[in-house]
mmCIF file of C-alpha atoms in Angstrom:
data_model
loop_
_atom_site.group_PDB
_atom_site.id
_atom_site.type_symbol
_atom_site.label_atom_id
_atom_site.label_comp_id
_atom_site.label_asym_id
_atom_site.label_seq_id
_atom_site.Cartn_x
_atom_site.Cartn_y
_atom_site.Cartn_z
ATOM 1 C CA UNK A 1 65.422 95.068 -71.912
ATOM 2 C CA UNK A 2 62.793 93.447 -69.533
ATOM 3 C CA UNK A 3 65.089 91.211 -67.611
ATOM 4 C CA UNK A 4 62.679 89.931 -65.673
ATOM 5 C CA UNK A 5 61.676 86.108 -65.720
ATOM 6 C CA UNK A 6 58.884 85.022 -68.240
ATOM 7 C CA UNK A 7 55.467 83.654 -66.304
ATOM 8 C CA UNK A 8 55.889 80.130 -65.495
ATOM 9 C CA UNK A 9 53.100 77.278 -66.696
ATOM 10 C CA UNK A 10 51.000 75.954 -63.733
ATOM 11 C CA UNK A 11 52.403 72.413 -64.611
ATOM 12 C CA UNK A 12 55.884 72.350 -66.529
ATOM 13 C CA UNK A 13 56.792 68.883 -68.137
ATOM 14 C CA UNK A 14 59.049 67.031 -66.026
ATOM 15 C CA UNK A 15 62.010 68.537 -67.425
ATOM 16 C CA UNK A 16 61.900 72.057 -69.347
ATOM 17 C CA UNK A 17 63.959 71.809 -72.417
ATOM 18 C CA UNK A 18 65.946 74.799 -73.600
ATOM 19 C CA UNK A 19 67.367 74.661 -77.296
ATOM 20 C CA UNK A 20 69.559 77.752 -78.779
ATOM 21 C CA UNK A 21 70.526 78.370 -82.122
ATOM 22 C CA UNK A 22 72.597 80.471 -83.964
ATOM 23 C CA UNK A 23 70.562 81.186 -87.095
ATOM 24 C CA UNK A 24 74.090 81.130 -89.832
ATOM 25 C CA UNK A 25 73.787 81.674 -93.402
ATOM 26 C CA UNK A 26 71.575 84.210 -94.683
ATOM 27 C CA UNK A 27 73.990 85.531 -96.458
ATOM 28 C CA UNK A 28 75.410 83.023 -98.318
ATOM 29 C CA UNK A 29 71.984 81.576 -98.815
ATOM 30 C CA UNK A 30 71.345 84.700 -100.888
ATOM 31 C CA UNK A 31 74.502 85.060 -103.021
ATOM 32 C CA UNK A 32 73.749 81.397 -103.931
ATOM 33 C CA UNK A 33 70.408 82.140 -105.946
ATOM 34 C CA UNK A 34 72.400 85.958 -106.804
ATOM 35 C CA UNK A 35 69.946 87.439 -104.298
ATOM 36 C CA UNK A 36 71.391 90.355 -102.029
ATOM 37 C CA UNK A 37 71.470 89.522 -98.603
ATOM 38 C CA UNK A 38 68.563 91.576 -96.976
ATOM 39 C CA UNK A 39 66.278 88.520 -99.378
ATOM 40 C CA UNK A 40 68.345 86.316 -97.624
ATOM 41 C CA UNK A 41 67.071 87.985 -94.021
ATOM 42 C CA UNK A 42 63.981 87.978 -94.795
ATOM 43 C CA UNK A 43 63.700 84.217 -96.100
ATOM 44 C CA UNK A 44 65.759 83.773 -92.552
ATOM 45 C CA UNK A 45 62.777 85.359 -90.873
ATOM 46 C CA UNK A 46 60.145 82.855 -92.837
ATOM 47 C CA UNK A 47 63.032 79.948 -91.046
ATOM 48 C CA UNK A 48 62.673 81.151 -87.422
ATOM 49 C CA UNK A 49 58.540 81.149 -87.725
ATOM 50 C CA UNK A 50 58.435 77.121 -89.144
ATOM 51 C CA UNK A 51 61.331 76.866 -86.316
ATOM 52 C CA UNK A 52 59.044 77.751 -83.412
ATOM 53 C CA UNK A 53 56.265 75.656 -85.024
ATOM 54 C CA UNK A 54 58.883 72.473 -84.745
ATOM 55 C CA UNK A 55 60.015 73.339 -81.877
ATOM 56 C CA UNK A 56 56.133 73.249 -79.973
ATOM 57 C CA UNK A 57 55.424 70.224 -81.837
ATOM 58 C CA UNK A 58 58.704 68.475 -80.784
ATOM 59 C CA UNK A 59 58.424 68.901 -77.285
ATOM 60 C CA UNK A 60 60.611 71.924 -76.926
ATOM 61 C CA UNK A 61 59.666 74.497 -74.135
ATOM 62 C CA UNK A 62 62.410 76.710 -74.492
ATOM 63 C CA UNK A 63 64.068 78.177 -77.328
ATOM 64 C CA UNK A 64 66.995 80.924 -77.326
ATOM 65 C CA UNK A 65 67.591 82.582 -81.170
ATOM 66 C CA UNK A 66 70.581 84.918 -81.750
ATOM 67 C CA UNK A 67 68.970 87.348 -83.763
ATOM 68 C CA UNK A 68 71.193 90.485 -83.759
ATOM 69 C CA UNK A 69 74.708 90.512 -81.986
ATOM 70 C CA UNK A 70 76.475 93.190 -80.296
ATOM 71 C CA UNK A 71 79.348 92.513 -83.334
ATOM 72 C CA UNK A 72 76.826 93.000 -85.843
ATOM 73 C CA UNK A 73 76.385 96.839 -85.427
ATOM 74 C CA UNK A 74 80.246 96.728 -87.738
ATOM 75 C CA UNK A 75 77.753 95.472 -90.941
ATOM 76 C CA UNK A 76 77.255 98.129 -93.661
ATOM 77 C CA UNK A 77 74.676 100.516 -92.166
ATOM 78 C CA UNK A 78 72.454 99.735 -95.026
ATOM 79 C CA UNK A 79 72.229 96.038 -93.926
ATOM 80 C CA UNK A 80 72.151 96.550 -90.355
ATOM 81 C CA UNK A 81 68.619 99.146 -91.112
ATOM 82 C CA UNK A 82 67.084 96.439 -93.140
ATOM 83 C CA UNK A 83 67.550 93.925 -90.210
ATOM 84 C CA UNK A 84 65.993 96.169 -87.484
ATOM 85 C CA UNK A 85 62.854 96.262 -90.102
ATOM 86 C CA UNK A 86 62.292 92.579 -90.545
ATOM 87 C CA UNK A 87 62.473 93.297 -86.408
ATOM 88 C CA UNK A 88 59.794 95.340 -86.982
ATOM 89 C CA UNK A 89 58.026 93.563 -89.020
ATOM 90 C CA UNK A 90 58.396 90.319 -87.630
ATOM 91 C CA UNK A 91 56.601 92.171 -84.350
ATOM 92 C CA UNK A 92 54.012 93.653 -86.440
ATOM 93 C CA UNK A 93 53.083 90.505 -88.721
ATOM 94 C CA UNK A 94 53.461 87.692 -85.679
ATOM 95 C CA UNK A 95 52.909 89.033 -82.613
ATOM 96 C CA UNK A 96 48.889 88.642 -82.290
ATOM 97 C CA UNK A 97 49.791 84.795 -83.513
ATOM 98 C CA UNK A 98 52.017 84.405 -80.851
ATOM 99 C CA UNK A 99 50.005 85.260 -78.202
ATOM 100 C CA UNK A 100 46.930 83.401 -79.244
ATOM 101 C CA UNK A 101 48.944 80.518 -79.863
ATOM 102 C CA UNK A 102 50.528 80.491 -76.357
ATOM 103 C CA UNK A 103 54.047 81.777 -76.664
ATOM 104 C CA UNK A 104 55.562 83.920 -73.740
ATOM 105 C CA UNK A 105 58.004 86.299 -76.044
ATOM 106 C CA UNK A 106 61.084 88.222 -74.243
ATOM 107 C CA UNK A 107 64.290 89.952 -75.548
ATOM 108 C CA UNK A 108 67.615 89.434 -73.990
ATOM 109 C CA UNK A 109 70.235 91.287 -74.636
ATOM 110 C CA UNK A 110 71.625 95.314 -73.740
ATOM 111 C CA UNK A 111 68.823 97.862 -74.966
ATOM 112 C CA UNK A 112 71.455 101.131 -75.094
ATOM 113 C CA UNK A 113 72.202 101.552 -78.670
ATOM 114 C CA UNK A 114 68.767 100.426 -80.216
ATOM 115 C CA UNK A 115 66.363 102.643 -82.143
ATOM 116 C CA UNK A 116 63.528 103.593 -79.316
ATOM 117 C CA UNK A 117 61.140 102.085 -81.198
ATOM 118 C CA UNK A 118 62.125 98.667 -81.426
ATOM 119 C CA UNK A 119 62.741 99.160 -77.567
ATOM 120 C CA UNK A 120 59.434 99.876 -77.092
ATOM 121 C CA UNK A 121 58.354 97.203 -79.468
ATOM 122 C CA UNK A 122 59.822 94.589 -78.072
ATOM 123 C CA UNK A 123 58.792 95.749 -74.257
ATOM 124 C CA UNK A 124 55.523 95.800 -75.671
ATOM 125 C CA UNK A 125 56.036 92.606 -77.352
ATOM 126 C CA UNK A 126 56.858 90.627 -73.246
ATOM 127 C CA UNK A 127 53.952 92.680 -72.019
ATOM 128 C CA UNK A 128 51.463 90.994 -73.999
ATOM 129 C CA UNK A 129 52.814 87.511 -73.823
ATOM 130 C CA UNK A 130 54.220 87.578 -70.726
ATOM 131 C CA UNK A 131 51.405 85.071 -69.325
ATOM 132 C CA UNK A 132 51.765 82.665 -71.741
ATOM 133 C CA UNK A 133 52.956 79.162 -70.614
ATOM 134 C CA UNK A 134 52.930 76.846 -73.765
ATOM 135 C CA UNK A 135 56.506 77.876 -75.404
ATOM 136 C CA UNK A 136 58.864 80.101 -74.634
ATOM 137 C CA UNK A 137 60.928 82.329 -76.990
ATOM 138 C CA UNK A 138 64.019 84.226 -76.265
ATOM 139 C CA UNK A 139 65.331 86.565 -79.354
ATOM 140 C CA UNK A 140 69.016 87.820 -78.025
ATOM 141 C CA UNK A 141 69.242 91.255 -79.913
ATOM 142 C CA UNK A 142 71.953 93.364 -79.202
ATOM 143 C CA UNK A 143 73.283 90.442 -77.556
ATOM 144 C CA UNK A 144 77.314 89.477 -77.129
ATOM 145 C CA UNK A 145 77.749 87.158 -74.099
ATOM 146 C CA UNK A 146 81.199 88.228 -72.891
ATOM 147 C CA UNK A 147 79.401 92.260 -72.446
ATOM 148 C CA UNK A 148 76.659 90.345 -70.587
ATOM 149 C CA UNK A 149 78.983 88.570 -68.503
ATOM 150 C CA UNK A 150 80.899 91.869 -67.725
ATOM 151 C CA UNK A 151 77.333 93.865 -67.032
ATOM 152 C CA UNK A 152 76.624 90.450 -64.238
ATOM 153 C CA UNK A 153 79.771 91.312 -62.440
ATOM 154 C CA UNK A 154 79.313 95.335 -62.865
ATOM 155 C CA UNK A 155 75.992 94.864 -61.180
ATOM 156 C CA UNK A 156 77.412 92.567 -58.351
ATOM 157 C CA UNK A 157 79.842 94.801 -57.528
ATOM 158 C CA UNK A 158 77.988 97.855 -57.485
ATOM 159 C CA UNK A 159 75.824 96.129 -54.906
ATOM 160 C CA UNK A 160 78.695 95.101 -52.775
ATOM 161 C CA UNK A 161 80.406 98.587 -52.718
ATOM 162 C CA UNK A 162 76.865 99.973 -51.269
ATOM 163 C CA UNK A 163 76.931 97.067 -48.888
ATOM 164 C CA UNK A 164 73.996 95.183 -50.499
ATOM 165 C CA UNK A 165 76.057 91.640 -50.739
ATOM 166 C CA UNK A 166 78.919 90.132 -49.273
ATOM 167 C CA UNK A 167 81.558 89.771 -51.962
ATOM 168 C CA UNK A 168 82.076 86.420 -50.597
ATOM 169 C CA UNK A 169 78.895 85.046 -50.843
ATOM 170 C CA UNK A 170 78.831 85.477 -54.551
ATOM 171 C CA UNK A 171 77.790 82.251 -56.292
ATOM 172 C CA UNK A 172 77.400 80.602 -59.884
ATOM 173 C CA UNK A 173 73.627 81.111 -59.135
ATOM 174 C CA UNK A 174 73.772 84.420 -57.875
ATOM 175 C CA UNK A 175 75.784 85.559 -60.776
ATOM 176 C CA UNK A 176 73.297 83.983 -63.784
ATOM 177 C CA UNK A 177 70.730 85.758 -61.756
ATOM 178 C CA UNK A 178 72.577 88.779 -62.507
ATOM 179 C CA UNK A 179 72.733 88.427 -66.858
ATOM 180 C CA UNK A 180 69.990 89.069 -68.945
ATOM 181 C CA UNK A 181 69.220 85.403 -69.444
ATOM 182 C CA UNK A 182 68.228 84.845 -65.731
ATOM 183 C CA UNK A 183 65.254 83.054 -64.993
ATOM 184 C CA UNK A 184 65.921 80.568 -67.665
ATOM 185 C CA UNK A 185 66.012 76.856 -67.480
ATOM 186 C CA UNK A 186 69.760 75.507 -68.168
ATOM 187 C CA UNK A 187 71.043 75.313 -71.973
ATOM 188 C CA UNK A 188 70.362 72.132 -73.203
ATOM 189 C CA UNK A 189 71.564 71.968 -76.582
ATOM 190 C CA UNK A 190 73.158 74.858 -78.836
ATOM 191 C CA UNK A 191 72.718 75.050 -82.370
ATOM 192 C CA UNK A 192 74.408 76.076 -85.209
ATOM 193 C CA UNK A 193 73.657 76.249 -88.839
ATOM 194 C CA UNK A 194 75.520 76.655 -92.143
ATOM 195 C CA UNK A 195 78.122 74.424 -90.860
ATOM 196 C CA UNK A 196 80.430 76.947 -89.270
ATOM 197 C CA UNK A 197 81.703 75.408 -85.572
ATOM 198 C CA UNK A 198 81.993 78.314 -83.321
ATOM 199 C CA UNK A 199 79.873 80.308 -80.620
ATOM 200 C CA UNK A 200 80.430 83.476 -82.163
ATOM 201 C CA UNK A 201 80.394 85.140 -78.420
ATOM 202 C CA UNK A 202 76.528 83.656 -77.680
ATOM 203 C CA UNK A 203 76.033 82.586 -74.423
ATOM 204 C CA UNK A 204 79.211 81.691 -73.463
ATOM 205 C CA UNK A 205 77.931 80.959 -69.538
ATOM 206 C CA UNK A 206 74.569 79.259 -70.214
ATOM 207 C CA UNK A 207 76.591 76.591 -72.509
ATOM 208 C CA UNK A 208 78.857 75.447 -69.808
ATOM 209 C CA UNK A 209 76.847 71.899 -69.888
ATOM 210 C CA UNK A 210 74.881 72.505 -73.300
ATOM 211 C CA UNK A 211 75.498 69.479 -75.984
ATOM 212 C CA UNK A 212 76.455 71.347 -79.331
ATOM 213 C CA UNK A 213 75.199 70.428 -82.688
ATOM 214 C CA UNK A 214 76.583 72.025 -85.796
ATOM 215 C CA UNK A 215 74.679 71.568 -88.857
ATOM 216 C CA UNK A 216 75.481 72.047 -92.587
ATOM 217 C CA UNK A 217 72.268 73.806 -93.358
ATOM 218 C CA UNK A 218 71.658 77.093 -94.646
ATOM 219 C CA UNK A 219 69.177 79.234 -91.777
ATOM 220 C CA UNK A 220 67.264 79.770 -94.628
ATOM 221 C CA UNK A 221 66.239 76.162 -95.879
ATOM 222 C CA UNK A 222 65.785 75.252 -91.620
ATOM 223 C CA UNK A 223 62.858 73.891 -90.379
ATOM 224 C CA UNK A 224 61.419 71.090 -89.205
ATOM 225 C CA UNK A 225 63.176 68.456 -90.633
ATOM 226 C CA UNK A 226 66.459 70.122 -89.319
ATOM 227 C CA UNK A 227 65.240 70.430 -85.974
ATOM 228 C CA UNK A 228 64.413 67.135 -85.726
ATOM 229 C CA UNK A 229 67.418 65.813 -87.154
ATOM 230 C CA UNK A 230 69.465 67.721 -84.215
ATOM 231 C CA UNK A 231 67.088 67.021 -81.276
ATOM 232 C CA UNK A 232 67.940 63.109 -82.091
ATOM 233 C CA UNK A 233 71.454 63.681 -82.055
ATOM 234 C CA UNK A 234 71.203 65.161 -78.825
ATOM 235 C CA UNK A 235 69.131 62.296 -77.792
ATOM 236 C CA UNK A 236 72.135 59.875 -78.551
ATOM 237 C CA UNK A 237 74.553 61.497 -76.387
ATOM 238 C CA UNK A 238 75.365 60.919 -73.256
ATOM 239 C CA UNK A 239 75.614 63.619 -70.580
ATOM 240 C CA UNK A 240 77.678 63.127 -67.452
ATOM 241 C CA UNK A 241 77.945 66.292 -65.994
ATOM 242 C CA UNK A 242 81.928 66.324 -65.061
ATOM 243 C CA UNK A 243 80.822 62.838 -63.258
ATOM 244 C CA UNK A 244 81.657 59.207 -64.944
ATOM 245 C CA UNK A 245 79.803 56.354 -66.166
ATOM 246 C CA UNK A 246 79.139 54.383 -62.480
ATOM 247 C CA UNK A 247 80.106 51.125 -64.972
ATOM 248 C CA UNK A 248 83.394 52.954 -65.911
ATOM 249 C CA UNK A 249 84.205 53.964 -62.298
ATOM 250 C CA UNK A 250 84.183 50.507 -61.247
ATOM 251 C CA UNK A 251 86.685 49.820 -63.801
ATOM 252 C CA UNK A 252 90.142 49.567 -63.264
ATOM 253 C CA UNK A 253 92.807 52.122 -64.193
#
């Protein structure tokens, strides 16, 4: 993929804020209206483009989606050639409307494995939003975080056997600068949908400090509403860090 870091706005707000989510429950969306899943895809698809929408309009600037997982190549082959062709044709249908409406599109994620086309799609896809400033949107596709993790330290030591780095002068910056996600503002919140509570291997580094919000909703039925629901949740808790309240500190043991 095009690792490199999305054009930045002349004036960010004070605080960029970065939102993942793990789009959960096509599939079970569909077998509850006895639709086969790829209807429940494609309704997911419909889900991510009222998502971005929110997202602007709520003051998002970032948003990560986990659209196709390194896992996910062990789905019936069937399934897994109908999902590259909502790909497609999610590129095809949206792209023009992305650009005009200000959103800087990049892929995360390893490109070995993909068809060539959607490689080139999707290159093509950065290239011609790559200036935008209003929103931007990160699909992970072909995306596991633990082989991203394990490509960041491949790289890092490559570059120390050739003398490029010293081994110990490797930092936690240095290394995010070395996965696909680097350039990006820190996780703020994850998301999940359908109700299941686990990361399902999705960036397992960026979430060190991320809140987590896990929401009964089908991906299919998400939207505004949902969004909303989540970014006030997040907006209730209270983030320390690793530090302490300075009231609790003051208290004694």
């Amino acid at each position: 993929m095009d690792a490199r870091e999305p054009s930045r706005p002349e004036k960010l707000p004070a605080k960029p804020f970065h939102v993942a989510i793990i789009m959960d429950g096509n599939g079970r969306w569909a077998k509850e209206r006895g639709q086969i899943r790829t209807v429940g895809h494609k309704a997911g698809v419909d889900a991510l483009k009222r998502t971005i929408t929110a997202a602007v309009d709520l003051g998002v600037t970032h948003m990560t989606v986990f659209a196709f997982s390194t896992e996910n190549w062990r789905r019936p082959e069937a399934e897994v050639s109908d999902l590259m062709g909502l790909l497609r044709a999610f590129i095809k249908a949206d792209l023009a409307r992305l650009r005009r409406e200000g959103v800087c599109v990049r892929i995360v994620g390893q490109e070995a494995g993909l068809p060539r086309d959607i490689v080139d799609m999707v290159a093509d896809a950065h290239e011609q939003t790559k200036h935008n400033s209003r929103f931007f949107l990160q699909v992970a596709l072909n995306y596991g975080a633990q082989a991203d993790i394990v490509e960041a330290a491949k790289i890092l030591a490559h570059k120390a056997k050739a003398g490029e780095i010293d081994p110990s002068a490797i930092t936690a910056d240095s290394f995010a600068n070395s996965l696909s996600t680097h350039g990006l503002p820190p996780l703020d919140l994850l998301i999940r949908t359908s109700g299941e509570h686990r990361l399902s291997n999705f960036l397992l580094w960026e979430a060190a400090y991320a809140e987590f919000v896990f929401q009964d909703i089908l991906w299919p039925d998400y939207g505004h509403d949902a969004l909303k629901q989540a970014l006030d949740i997040f907006a209730r808790r209270n983030r320390r860090f690793g530090a302490v309240d300075p009231g609790h500190a003051a208290q004694p043991a």
